[in-house]
Amino acid sequence: MPPAPRTSEPVNAPLRPRVPRRALHGVLLLDKPVGLSSNDALQKAKRLMRAEKAGHTGTLDLLASGLLPLCFGAATKFSQASLDADKRYTATLRLGQTRAGGDLEGEVLRERPVAVDLAAIQTACARFTGPIAQVPPMHSALKKDGKALYEYARAGIEVERTPRQVTIHAIDILAWTPEQHTLVLDVRCSKGTYIRTLAEDIGEALGCGAHLSALRRTASGGLALADAVTLERLAEMTEPERDACLRRPDSLLSDRPEVRLPAPEAARFLQGLRRRTALADADAVRVYGPEPAAFLGSAHITAGELIADRLLSPPEVQALLQS
């Protein structure tokens, strides 16, 4: 008879009780640490919140830290708004050293002398402000022929990538330390911007090369890192304290105009029916019932009609009114 397989726990060890989940609706602003994937951070927060349904609004690399908005329950319907929002980062560049993958984790490919001053750095940053075309890095999750680019990169294969249009709204210099060849930038940009590519491009414009040594997301749309909570702090809280950290689902749409409907019109809107309105055309609005907190969903206005895009269910509306 073969020996019994080894187990990490005694055979008669009691099973761990399952943590009961609950319907939870809202947005948690998480300060993700370095070294943890966005999905791992989401799962840890989901367990702490005992939430039935959750999702994040845009991946941060293992190297990156900072703002990661997490959506629970009804808020997941509006996560795309955060994905599409402008972003803000504090990016730390190491000049004079080019690395595989464009960041601190890659092997050093080339070392060059750094002979630049603040004026040259300002000129280089200005070159990449405004609408620009970026070639996605090979170490990214963008897919080609059904495979992520980083899978090709790990196999030592470089594939052709189509440049993507992004917009860099502003680049401000926060610190320049010539002795360590370290440059810290405040970058405000559109969705889809690759900061490691921006770091490499600025390094090449300066003639010395560069890689991204640290990255911290400080804002996403109207949401700010200053309002975020760490996983460690979340674990120390009581459940009521954790619940108090949740923002309402419509916080993801705070930059959109507000439309308020009387009770009969609100009920019809929740059924997905188009409503007549005297309001001007708008690509995106947030819609409420007569009660101040009665968020109903997102919509757009075309030719005098309010047309629903994403709707809450009546039970979700009631749950938010009672929270």
PDB file of C-alpha atoms in Angstrom:
ATOM      1  CA  MET A   1       0.000   0.000   0.000  1.00  0.00           C
ATOM      2  CA  PRO A   2       1.467   3.405  -0.942  1.00  0.00           C
ATOM      3  CA  PRO A   3       2.090   5.876   1.891  1.00  0.00           C
ATOM      4  CA  ALA A   4      -0.623   8.442   2.598  1.00  0.00           C
ATOM      5  CA  PRO A   5       0.062  11.829   1.025  1.00  0.00           C
ATOM      6  CA  ARG A   6       1.504  14.472   3.299  1.00  0.00           C
ATOM      7  CA  THR A   7      -0.733  17.343   4.247  1.00  0.00           C
ATOM      8  CA  SER A   8       0.101  20.671   5.813  1.00  0.00           C
ATOM      9  CA  GLU A   9      -2.608  20.218   8.462  1.00  0.00           C
ATOM     10  CA  PRO A  10      -3.583  17.280  10.702  1.00  0.00           C
ATOM     11  CA  VAL A  11      -6.128  14.935   9.150  1.00  0.00           C
ATOM     12  CA  ASN A  12      -8.684  15.745  11.831  1.00  0.00           C
ATOM     13  CA  ALA A  13      -8.094  19.505  11.766  1.00  0.00           C
ATOM     14  CA  PRO A  14     -11.388  21.443  11.778  1.00  0.00           C
ATOM     15  CA  LEU A  15     -12.375  23.123   8.545  1.00  0.00           C
ATOM     16  CA  ARG A  16     -12.079  26.887   8.476  1.00  0.00           C
ATOM     17  CA  PRO A  17     -15.522  28.470   8.623  1.00  0.00           C
ATOM     18  CA  ARG A  18     -16.598  30.199   5.436  1.00  0.00           C
ATOM     19  CA  VAL A  19     -16.899  33.938   5.822  1.00  0.00           C
ATOM     20  CA  PRO A  20     -20.457  34.931   4.884  1.00  0.00           C
ATOM     21  CA  ARG A  21     -20.598  37.363   1.993  1.00  0.00           C
ATOM     22  CA  ARG A  22     -23.004  40.280   1.683  1.00  0.00           C
ATOM     23  CA  ALA A  23     -24.421  42.583  -0.956  1.00  0.00           C
ATOM     24  CA  LEU A  24     -22.346  45.740  -0.797  1.00  0.00           C
ATOM     25  CA  HIS A  25     -22.599  48.734  -3.129  1.00  0.00           C
ATOM     26  CA  GLY A  26     -19.946  51.429  -3.384  1.00  0.00           C
ATOM     27  CA  VAL A  27     -16.397  52.453  -4.272  1.00  0.00           C
ATOM     28  CA  LEU A  28     -13.368  51.884  -2.055  1.00  0.00           C
ATOM     29  CA  LEU A  29     -10.281  53.969  -2.756  1.00  0.00           C
ATOM     30  CA  LEU A  30      -7.371  51.639  -2.052  1.00  0.00           C
ATOM     31  CA  ASP A  31      -3.720  52.620  -1.760  1.00  0.00           C
ATOM     32  CA  LYS A  32      -2.135  49.586  -3.450  1.00  0.00           C
ATOM     33  CA  PRO A  33       1.356  48.676  -2.226  1.00  0.00           C
ATOM     34  CA  VAL A  34       4.359  47.841  -4.385  1.00  0.00           C
ATOM     35  CA  GLY A  35       4.793  44.102  -5.013  1.00  0.00           C
ATOM     36  CA  LEU A  36       1.113  43.191  -4.970  1.00  0.00           C
ATOM     37  CA  SER A  37      -0.888  42.693  -8.166  1.00  0.00           C
ATOM     38  CA  SER A  38      -4.075  44.683  -8.631  1.00  0.00           C
ATOM     39  CA  ASN A  39      -6.128  41.490  -8.587  1.00  0.00           C
ATOM     40  CA  ASP A  40      -4.488  40.248  -5.374  1.00  0.00           C
ATOM     41  CA  ALA A  41      -5.182  43.622  -3.751  1.00  0.00           C
ATOM     42  CA  LEU A  42      -8.795  43.409  -4.920  1.00  0.00           C
ATOM     43  CA  GLN A  43      -9.248  39.904  -3.491  1.00  0.00           C
ATOM     44  CA  LYS A  44      -7.777  40.901  -0.115  1.00  0.00           C
ATOM     45  CA  ALA A  45     -10.070  43.928   0.110  1.00  0.00           C
ATOM     46  CA  LYS A  46     -13.064  41.872  -1.043  1.00  0.00           C
ATOM     47  CA  ARG A  47     -12.492  39.375   1.782  1.00  0.00           C
ATOM     48  CA  LEU A  48     -12.110  42.120   4.366  1.00  0.00           C
ATOM     49  CA  MET A  49     -15.310  43.809   3.173  1.00  0.00           C
ATOM     50  CA  ARG A  50     -17.149  40.439   2.908  1.00  0.00           C
ATOM     51  CA  ALA A  51     -18.442  41.598  -0.478  1.00  0.00           C
ATOM     52  CA  GLU A  52     -20.295  39.326  -2.897  1.00  0.00           C
ATOM     53  CA  LYS A  53     -19.196  41.141  -6.055  1.00  0.00           C
ATOM     54  CA  ALA A  54     -16.169  43.322  -6.712  1.00  0.00           C
ATOM     55  CA  GLY A  55     -13.866  44.555  -9.464  1.00  0.00           C
ATOM     56  CA  HIS A  56     -11.046  47.072  -9.918  1.00  0.00           C
ATOM     57  CA  THR A  57     -10.867  49.949 -12.371  1.00  0.00           C
ATOM     58  CA  GLY A  58      -7.546  49.590 -14.119  1.00  0.00           C
ATOM     59  CA  THR A  59      -4.436  47.556 -13.431  1.00  0.00           C
ATOM     60  CA  LEU A  60      -1.403  48.910 -11.618  1.00  0.00           C
ATOM     61  CA  ASP A  61       1.840  46.990 -12.229  1.00  0.00           C
ATOM     62  CA  LEU A  62       3.609  45.166  -9.389  1.00  0.00           C
ATOM     63  CA  LEU A  63       6.196  47.961  -9.432  1.00  0.00           C
ATOM     64  CA  ALA A  64       3.518  50.649  -9.059  1.00  0.00           C
ATOM     65  CA  SER A  65       1.684  51.791  -5.964  1.00  0.00           C
ATOM     66  CA  GLY A  66      -1.088  54.234  -5.272  1.00  0.00           C
ATOM     67  CA  LEU A  67      -4.716  54.824  -6.089  1.00  0.00           C
ATOM     68  CA  LEU A  68      -6.707  51.749  -7.124  1.00  0.00           C
ATOM     69  CA  PRO A  69     -10.471  52.385  -7.054  1.00  0.00           C
ATOM     70  CA  LEU A  70     -12.348  49.169  -6.199  1.00  0.00           C
ATOM     71  CA  CYS A  71     -16.002  48.768  -7.140  1.00  0.00           C
ATOM     72  CA  PHE A  72     -18.470  46.690  -5.130  1.00  0.00           C
ATOM     73  CA  GLY A  73     -21.920  45.521  -6.213  1.00  0.00           C
ATOM     74  CA  ALA A  74     -23.822  48.127  -8.216  1.00  0.00           C
ATOM     75  CA  ALA A  75     -20.705  50.287  -8.585  1.00  0.00           C
ATOM     76  CA  THR A  76     -19.164  47.665 -10.924  1.00  0.00           C
ATOM     77  CA  LYS A  77     -21.665  48.801 -13.585  1.00  0.00           C
ATOM     78  CA  PHE A  78     -19.851  52.130 -13.800  1.00  0.00           C
ATOM     79  CA  SER A  79     -16.225  50.980 -13.549  1.00  0.00           C
ATOM     80  CA  GLN A  80     -15.625  51.883 -17.209  1.00  0.00           C
ATOM     81  CA  ALA A  81     -15.961  55.557 -16.300  1.00  0.00           C
ATOM     82  CA  SER A  82     -12.899  55.260 -14.075  1.00  0.00           C
ATOM     83  CA  LEU A  83     -11.038  53.232 -16.701  1.00  0.00           C
ATOM     84  CA  ASP A  84     -11.674  56.020 -19.239  1.00  0.00           C
ATOM     85  CA  ALA A  85     -10.785  58.862 -16.856  1.00  0.00           C
ATOM     86  CA  ASP A  86      -7.590  60.920 -16.980  1.00  0.00           C
ATOM     87  CA  LYS A  87      -4.867  59.758 -14.608  1.00  0.00           C
ATOM     88  CA  ARG A  88      -2.143  61.420 -12.542  1.00  0.00           C
ATOM     89  CA  TYR A  89       1.165  59.871 -11.476  1.00  0.00           C
ATOM     90  CA  THR A  90       4.308  60.634  -9.569  1.00  0.00           C
ATOM     91  CA  ALA A  91       7.012  59.023 -11.709  1.00  0.00           C
ATOM     92  CA  THR A  92      10.645  58.575 -10.625  1.00  0.00           C
ATOM     93  CA  LEU A  93      13.151  58.260 -13.472  1.00  0.00           C
ATOM     94  CA  ARG A  94      16.727  57.044 -13.246  1.00  0.00           C
ATOM     95  CA  LEU A  95      18.683  58.782 -15.997  1.00  0.00           C
ATOM     96  CA  GLY A  96      21.738  57.267 -17.683  1.00  0.00           C
ATOM     97  CA  GLN A  97      20.594  53.674 -17.488  1.00  0.00           C
ATOM     98  CA  THR A  98      18.374  51.789 -19.956  1.00  0.00           C
ATOM     99  CA  ARG A  99      16.781  48.566 -18.719  1.00  0.00           C
ATOM    100  CA  ALA A 100      14.807  45.742 -20.354  1.00  0.00           C
ATOM    101  CA  GLY A 101      11.097  46.422 -19.976  1.00  0.00           C
ATOM    102  CA  GLY A 102      11.719  50.078 -19.186  1.00  0.00           C
ATOM    103  CA  ASP A 103      11.595  49.710 -15.399  1.00  0.00           C
ATOM    104  CA  LEU A 104      13.689  48.823 -12.359  1.00  0.00           C
ATOM    105  CA  GLU A 105      12.989  45.077 -12.615  1.00  0.00           C
ATOM    106  CA  GLY A 106      14.652  44.614 -16.013  1.00  0.00           C
ATOM    107  CA  GLU A 107      18.328  43.880 -16.629  1.00  0.00           C
ATOM    108  CA  VAL A 108      20.594  46.798 -17.465  1.00  0.00           C
ATOM    109  CA  LEU A 109      20.976  47.080 -21.239  1.00  0.00           C
ATOM    110  CA  ARG A 110      23.077  50.213 -21.552  1.00  0.00           C
ATOM    111  CA  GLU A 111      24.817  52.826 -19.397  1.00  0.00           C
ATOM    112  CA  ARG A 112      25.500  56.349 -20.651  1.00  0.00           C
ATOM    113  CA  PRO A 113      26.922  59.475 -19.027  1.00  0.00           C
ATOM    114  CA  VAL A 114      24.388  62.030 -17.765  1.00  0.00           C
ATOM    115  CA  ALA A 115      25.313  65.589 -18.710  1.00  0.00           C
ATOM    116  CA  VAL A 116      22.033  67.474 -18.464  1.00  0.00           C
ATOM    117  CA  ASP A 117      20.748  70.452 -16.523  1.00  0.00           C
ATOM    118  CA  LEU A 118      17.285  71.494 -15.406  1.00  0.00           C
ATOM    119  CA  ALA A 119      16.719  73.582 -18.535  1.00  0.00           C
ATOM    120  CA  ALA A 120      17.426  70.571 -20.783  1.00  0.00           C
ATOM    121  CA  ILE A 121      15.048  68.435 -18.733  1.00  0.00           C
ATOM    122  CA  GLN A 122      12.306  71.057 -19.014  1.00  0.00           C
ATOM    123  CA  THR A 123      12.792  71.204 -22.786  1.00  0.00           C
ATOM    124  CA  ALA A 124      12.631  67.402 -23.090  1.00  0.00           C
ATOM    125  CA  CYS A 125       9.451  67.197 -20.999  1.00  0.00           C
ATOM    126  CA  ALA A 126       7.826  69.903 -23.101  1.00  0.00           C
ATOM    127  CA  ARG A 127       8.422  67.789 -26.220  1.00  0.00           C
ATOM    128  CA  PHE A 128       6.117  65.113 -24.846  1.00  0.00           C
ATOM    129  CA  THR A 129       3.345  67.392 -23.620  1.00  0.00           C
ATOM    130  CA  GLY A 130       0.111  67.374 -25.626  1.00  0.00           C
ATOM    131  CA  PRO A 131      -1.158  64.738 -28.086  1.00  0.00           C
ATOM    132  CA  ILE A 132       1.585  62.195 -28.799  1.00  0.00           C
ATOM    133  CA  ALA A 133       1.938  58.742 -30.350  1.00  0.00           C
ATOM    134  CA  GLN A 134       3.301  55.986 -28.102  1.00  0.00           C
ATOM    135  CA  VAL A 135       4.524  52.559 -29.112  1.00  0.00           C
ATOM    136  CA  PRO A 136       3.234  50.147 -26.424  1.00  0.00           C
ATOM    137  CA  PRO A 137       6.067  48.428 -24.528  1.00  0.00           C
ATOM    138  CA  MET A 138       6.659  44.711 -25.026  1.00  0.00           C
ATOM    139  CA  HIS A 139       6.237  44.226 -21.272  1.00  0.00           C
ATOM    140  CA  SER A 140       2.537  45.173 -21.304  1.00  0.00           C
ATOM    141  CA  ALA A 141      -0.796  43.362 -21.138  1.00  0.00           C
ATOM    142  CA  LEU A 142      -1.864  44.607 -24.569  1.00  0.00           C
ATOM    143  CA  LYS A 143      -2.746  41.639 -26.772  1.00  0.00           C
ATOM    144  CA  LYS A 144      -1.627  40.669 -30.265  1.00  0.00           C
ATOM    145  CA  ASP A 145      -3.121  37.586 -31.946  1.00  0.00           C
ATOM    146  CA  GLY A 146      -4.732  36.586 -28.660  1.00  0.00           C
ATOM    147  CA  LYS A 147      -1.514  36.712 -26.598  1.00  0.00           C
ATOM    148  CA  ALA A 148      -0.367  39.430 -24.210  1.00  0.00           C
ATOM    149  CA  LEU A 149       2.747  41.274 -25.345  1.00  0.00           C
ATOM    150  CA  TYR A 150       4.572  40.316 -22.152  1.00  0.00           C
ATOM    151  CA  GLU A 151       4.189  36.653 -23.136  1.00  0.00           C
ATOM    152  CA  TYR A 152       6.109  37.333 -26.352  1.00  0.00           C
ATOM    153  CA  ALA A 153       8.685  39.341 -24.369  1.00  0.00           C
ATOM    154  CA  ARG A 154       9.269  36.474 -21.926  1.00  0.00           C
ATOM    155  CA  ALA A 155       9.909  34.182 -24.896  1.00  0.00           C
ATOM    156  CA  GLY A 156      12.462  36.640 -26.283  1.00  0.00           C
ATOM    157  CA  ILE A 157      10.230  37.601 -29.220  1.00  0.00           C
ATOM    158  CA  GLU A 158       9.659  41.213 -30.216  1.00  0.00           C
ATOM    159  CA  VAL A 159       6.564  41.870 -32.333  1.00  0.00           C
ATOM    160  CA  GLU A 160       5.500  44.919 -34.275  1.00  0.00           C
ATOM    161  CA  ARG A 161       3.223  47.246 -32.322  1.00  0.00           C
ATOM    162  CA  THR A 162       0.980  49.962 -33.701  1.00  0.00           C
ATOM    163  CA  PRO A 163       1.546  53.394 -32.116  1.00  0.00           C
ATOM    164  CA  ARG A 164      -1.353  54.617 -29.977  1.00  0.00           C
ATOM    165  CA  GLN A 165      -2.532  58.203 -29.594  1.00  0.00           C
ATOM    166  CA  VAL A 166      -2.523  59.503 -26.030  1.00  0.00           C
ATOM    167  CA  THR A 167      -2.489  62.960 -24.481  1.00  0.00           C
ATOM    168  CA  ILE A 168      -0.051  64.215 -21.868  1.00  0.00           C
ATOM    169  CA  HIS A 169      -1.851  67.156 -20.279  1.00  0.00           C
ATOM    170  CA  ALA A 170       1.105  68.328 -18.187  1.00  0.00           C
ATOM    171  CA  ILE A 171       4.532  67.250 -16.922  1.00  0.00           C
ATOM    172  CA  ASP A 172       5.868  69.115 -13.895  1.00  0.00           C
ATOM    173  CA  ILE A 173       9.303  68.564 -12.396  1.00  0.00           C
ATOM    174  CA  LEU A 174       9.023  67.778  -8.680  1.00  0.00           C
ATOM    175  CA  ALA A 175      12.688  67.024  -7.993  1.00  0.00           C
ATOM    176  CA  TRP A 176      16.006  66.676  -9.809  1.00  0.00           C
ATOM    177  CA  THR A 177      18.973  65.130  -7.969  1.00  0.00           C
ATOM    178  CA  PRO A 178      21.997  65.272 -10.302  1.00  0.00           C
ATOM    179  CA  GLU A 179      24.242  63.239  -7.976  1.00  0.00           C
ATOM    180  CA  GLN A 180      21.896  60.215  -8.134  1.00  0.00           C
ATOM    181  CA  HIS A 181      20.693  60.998 -11.686  1.00  0.00           C
ATOM    182  CA  THR A 182      17.146  60.858 -10.272  1.00  0.00           C
ATOM    183  CA  LEU A 183      14.260  62.823 -11.743  1.00  0.00           C
ATOM    184  CA  VAL A 184      10.787  62.958 -10.164  1.00  0.00           C
ATOM    185  CA  LEU A 185       7.874  64.068 -12.354  1.00  0.00           C
ATOM    186  CA  ASP A 186       4.201  64.831 -11.806  1.00  0.00           C
ATOM    187  CA  VAL A 187       2.427  63.522 -14.927  1.00  0.00           C
ATOM    188  CA  ARG A 188      -1.208  64.218 -15.839  1.00  0.00           C
ATOM    189  CA  CYS A 189      -2.332  62.160 -18.816  1.00  0.00           C
ATOM    190  CA  SER A 190      -5.147  60.462 -20.676  1.00  0.00           C
ATOM    191  CA  LYS A 191      -6.104  56.825 -20.251  1.00  0.00           C
ATOM    192  CA  GLY A 192      -3.840  54.312 -21.962  1.00  0.00           C
ATOM    193  CA  THR A 193      -0.632  56.269 -21.375  1.00  0.00           C
ATOM    194  CA  TYR A 194       2.413  54.105 -20.687  1.00  0.00           C
ATOM    195  CA  ILE A 195       4.533  55.961 -18.145  1.00  0.00           C
ATOM    196  CA  ARG A 196       7.507  53.605 -18.584  1.00  0.00           C
ATOM    197  CA  THR A 197       7.491  54.422 -22.308  1.00  0.00           C
ATOM    198  CA  LEU A 198       7.300  58.127 -21.475  1.00  0.00           C
ATOM    199  CA  ALA A 199      10.290  57.710 -19.149  1.00  0.00           C
ATOM    200  CA  GLU A 200      12.306  55.969 -21.866  1.00  0.00           C
ATOM    201  CA  ASP A 201      11.366  58.598 -24.457  1.00  0.00           C
ATOM    202  CA  ILE A 202      12.392  61.462 -22.177  1.00  0.00           C
ATOM    203  CA  GLY A 203      15.700  59.695 -21.518  1.00  0.00           C
ATOM    204  CA  GLU A 204      16.372  59.328 -25.248  1.00  0.00           C
ATOM    205  CA  ALA A 205      15.459  62.979 -25.844  1.00  0.00           C
ATOM    206  CA  LEU A 206      18.098  63.878 -23.253  1.00  0.00           C
ATOM    207  CA  GLY A 207      20.638  61.627 -24.977  1.00  0.00           C
ATOM    208  CA  CYS A 208      21.419  59.562 -21.880  1.00  0.00           C
ATOM    209  CA  GLY A 209      18.568  57.071 -21.671  1.00  0.00           C
ATOM    210  CA  ALA A 210      16.365  56.405 -18.648  1.00  0.00           C
ATOM    211  CA  HIS A 211      14.152  53.868 -16.979  1.00  0.00           C
ATOM    212  CA  LEU A 212      11.235  54.099 -14.567  1.00  0.00           C
ATOM    213  CA  SER A 213      12.439  53.309 -11.034  1.00  0.00           C
ATOM    214  CA  ALA A 214       9.181  54.038  -9.168  1.00  0.00           C
ATOM    215  CA  LEU A 215       5.595  54.908 -10.006  1.00  0.00           C
ATOM    216  CA  ARG A 216       2.721  56.061  -7.826  1.00  0.00           C
ATOM    217  CA  ARG A 217      -0.785  56.846  -9.115  1.00  0.00           C
ATOM    218  CA  THR A 218      -2.136  59.898  -7.318  1.00  0.00           C
ATOM    219  CA  ALA A 219      -5.461  60.498  -9.067  1.00  0.00           C
ATOM    220  CA  SER A 220      -8.016  58.928 -11.393  1.00  0.00           C
ATOM    221  CA  GLY A 221     -10.623  61.331 -12.720  1.00  0.00           C
ATOM    222  CA  GLY A 222     -12.048  63.139  -9.703  1.00  0.00           C
ATOM    223  CA  LEU A 223     -10.754  60.525  -7.224  1.00  0.00           C
ATOM    224  CA  ALA A 224      -7.588  61.281  -5.245  1.00  0.00           C
ATOM    225  CA  LEU A 225      -4.953  59.212  -3.443  1.00  0.00           C
ATOM    226  CA  ALA A 226      -5.288  61.490  -0.394  1.00  0.00           C
ATOM    227  CA  ASP A 227      -8.664  59.835   0.285  1.00  0.00           C
ATOM    228  CA  ALA A 228      -7.406  56.250  -0.104  1.00  0.00           C
ATOM    229  CA  VAL A 229      -6.860  53.626   2.602  1.00  0.00           C
ATOM    230  CA  THR A 230      -4.174  50.936   2.819  1.00  0.00           C
ATOM    231  CA  LEU A 231      -4.912  47.227   3.211  1.00  0.00           C
ATOM    232  CA  GLU A 232      -3.164  47.272   6.579  1.00  0.00           C
ATOM    233  CA  ARG A 233      -5.390  50.059   7.858  1.00  0.00           C
ATOM    234  CA  LEU A 234      -8.467  48.355   6.426  1.00  0.00           C
ATOM    235  CA  ALA A 235      -7.599  45.143   8.298  1.00  0.00           C
ATOM    236  CA  GLU A 236      -7.388  47.053  11.588  1.00  0.00           C
ATOM    237  CA  MET A 237     -10.859  48.587  11.208  1.00  0.00           C
ATOM    238  CA  THR A 238     -14.167  47.334  12.500  1.00  0.00           C
ATOM    239  CA  GLU A 239     -16.752  46.441   9.873  1.00  0.00           C
ATOM    240  CA  PRO A 240     -18.742  49.684  10.393  1.00  0.00           C
ATOM    241  CA  GLU A 241     -15.503  51.637   9.951  1.00  0.00           C
ATOM    242  CA  ARG A 242     -14.769  49.783   6.707  1.00  0.00           C
ATOM    243  CA  ASP A 243     -18.284  50.456   5.443  1.00  0.00           C
ATOM    244  CA  ALA A 244     -17.796  54.145   6.216  1.00  0.00           C
ATOM    245  CA  CYS A 245     -14.852  54.176   3.759  1.00  0.00           C
ATOM    246  CA  LEU A 246     -17.174  53.326   0.856  1.00  0.00           C
ATOM    247  CA  ARG A 247     -18.119  56.093  -1.546  1.00  0.00           C
ATOM    248  CA  ARG A 248     -21.363  56.000  -3.445  1.00  0.00           C
ATOM    249  CA  PRO A 249     -21.306  54.459  -6.959  1.00  0.00           C
ATOM    250  CA  ASP A 250     -22.013  57.838  -8.567  1.00  0.00           C
ATOM    251  CA  SER A 251     -18.659  59.134  -7.241  1.00  0.00           C
ATOM    252  CA  LEU A 252     -17.209  57.521 -10.386  1.00  0.00           C
ATOM    253  CA  LEU A 253     -19.333  59.917 -12.470  1.00  0.00           C
ATOM    254  CA  SER A 254     -18.784  63.109 -10.463  1.00  0.00           C
ATOM    255  CA  ASP A 255     -17.473  65.008 -13.503  1.00  0.00           C
ATOM    256  CA  ARG A 256     -20.712  64.456 -15.469  1.00  0.00           C
ATOM    257  CA  PRO A 257     -23.704  66.844 -15.492  1.00  0.00           C
ATOM    258  CA  GLU A 258     -26.574  65.867 -13.197  1.00  0.00           C
ATOM    259  CA  VAL A 259     -30.129  65.230 -14.397  1.00  0.00           C
ATOM    260  CA  ARG A 260     -32.941  64.915 -11.835  1.00  0.00           C
ATOM    261  CA  LEU A 261     -36.295  63.330 -12.671  1.00  0.00           C
ATOM    262  CA  PRO A 262     -39.647  63.482 -10.839  1.00  0.00           C
ATOM    263  CA  ALA A 263     -40.897  60.206  -9.371  1.00  0.00           C
ATOM    264  CA  PRO A 264     -43.081  59.032 -12.330  1.00  0.00           C
ATOM    265  CA  GLU A 265     -40.339  59.830 -14.868  1.00  0.00           C
ATOM    266  CA  ALA A 266     -37.708  58.185 -12.681  1.00  0.00           C
ATOM    267  CA  ALA A 267     -39.709  54.947 -12.563  1.00  0.00           C
ATOM    268  CA  ARG A 268     -40.052  54.885 -16.354  1.00  0.00           C
ATOM    269  CA  PHE A 269     -36.363  55.700 -16.814  1.00  0.00           C
ATOM    270  CA  LEU A 270     -35.455  52.724 -14.583  1.00  0.00           C
ATOM    271  CA  GLN A 271     -37.452  50.535 -16.965  1.00  0.00           C
ATOM    272  CA  GLY A 272     -35.110  51.623 -19.767  1.00  0.00           C
ATOM    273  CA  LEU A 273     -37.654  53.910 -21.452  1.00  0.00           C
ATOM    274  CA  ARG A 274     -36.449  57.029 -23.220  1.00  0.00           C
ATOM    275  CA  ARG A 275     -37.639  60.279 -21.657  1.00  0.00           C
ATOM    276  CA  ARG A 276     -38.255  63.602 -23.368  1.00  0.00           C
ATOM    277  CA  THR A 277     -36.142  66.482 -22.079  1.00  0.00           C
ATOM    278  CA  ALA A 278     -35.484  70.131 -22.876  1.00  0.00           C
ATOM    279  CA  LEU A 279     -31.835  69.740 -21.917  1.00  0.00           C
ATOM    280  CA  ALA A 280     -29.060  70.199 -24.457  1.00  0.00           C
ATOM    281  CA  ASP A 281     -27.353  67.197 -26.048  1.00  0.00           C
ATOM    282  CA  ALA A 282     -24.728  65.593 -23.818  1.00  0.00           C
ATOM    283  CA  ASP A 283     -22.521  62.530 -24.318  1.00  0.00           C
ATOM    284  CA  ALA A 284     -22.713  61.480 -20.672  1.00  0.00           C
ATOM    285  CA  VAL A 285     -24.866  62.483 -17.693  1.00  0.00           C
ATOM    286  CA  ARG A 286     -25.740  60.994 -14.291  1.00  0.00           C
ATOM    287  CA  VAL A 287     -29.408  60.606 -13.503  1.00  0.00           C
ATOM    288  CA  TYR A 288     -31.233  60.851 -10.163  1.00  0.00           C
ATOM    289  CA  GLY A 289     -34.765  60.482  -8.877  1.00  0.00           C
ATOM    290  CA  PRO A 290     -36.465  63.134  -6.717  1.00  0.00           C
ATOM    291  CA  GLU A 291     -34.630  62.107  -3.520  1.00  0.00           C
ATOM    292  CA  PRO A 292     -31.141  63.668  -3.264  1.00  0.00           C
ATOM    293  CA  ALA A 293     -29.461  60.259  -2.926  1.00  0.00           C
ATOM    294  CA  ALA A 294     -31.594  58.398  -5.478  1.00  0.00           C
ATOM    295  CA  PHE A 295     -28.937  57.650  -8.079  1.00  0.00           C
ATOM    296  CA  LEU A 296     -30.525  55.785 -11.006  1.00  0.00           C
ATOM    297  CA  GLY A 297     -27.729  55.348 -13.529  1.00  0.00           C
ATOM    298  CA  SER A 298     -25.857  56.893 -16.450  1.00  0.00           C
ATOM    299  CA  ALA A 299     -27.299  58.167 -19.715  1.00  0.00           C
ATOM    300  CA  HIS A 300     -26.781  60.468 -22.688  1.00  0.00           C
ATOM    301  CA  ILE A 301     -28.987  63.122 -24.272  1.00  0.00           C
ATOM    302  CA  THR A 302     -29.608  63.165 -28.008  1.00  0.00           C
ATOM    303  CA  ALA A 303     -32.211  65.235 -29.930  1.00  0.00           C
ATOM    304  CA  GLY A 304     -34.289  65.987 -26.849  1.00  0.00           C
ATOM    305  CA  GLU A 305     -34.273  62.429 -25.484  1.00  0.00           C
ATOM    306  CA  LEU A 306     -32.676  61.105 -22.295  1.00  0.00           C
ATOM    307  CA  ILE A 307     -31.384  57.627 -23.194  1.00  0.00           C
ATOM    308  CA  ALA A 308     -30.177  55.212 -20.515  1.00  0.00           C
ATOM    309  CA  ASP A 309     -26.690  53.685 -20.765  1.00  0.00           C
ATOM    310  CA  ARG A 310     -26.246  51.789 -17.484  1.00  0.00           C
ATOM    311  CA  LEU A 311     -29.080  51.422 -14.953  1.00  0.00           C
ATOM    312  CA  LEU A 312     -29.289  50.354 -11.352  1.00  0.00           C
ATOM    313  CA  SER A 313     -31.969  47.813 -10.471  1.00  0.00           C
ATOM    314  CA  PRO A 314     -34.830  48.988  -8.175  1.00  0.00           C
ATOM    315  CA  PRO A 315     -33.407  46.874  -5.285  1.00  0.00           C
ATOM    316  CA  GLU A 316     -29.997  48.506  -5.770  1.00  0.00           C
ATOM    317  CA  VAL A 317     -31.555  51.989  -5.706  1.00  0.00           C
ATOM    318  CA  GLN A 318     -33.381  51.102  -2.482  1.00  0.00           C
ATOM    319  CA  ALA A 319     -30.218  49.678  -0.913  1.00  0.00           C
ATOM    320  CA  LEU A 320     -28.341  52.907  -1.631  1.00  0.00           C
ATOM    321  CA  LEU A 321     -31.185  55.027  -0.240  1.00  0.00           C
ATOM    322  CA  GLN A 322     -31.052  53.045   2.989  1.00  0.00           C
ATOM    323  CA  SER A 323     -27.276  53.114   3.355  1.00  0.00           C
TER     324      SER A 323
END
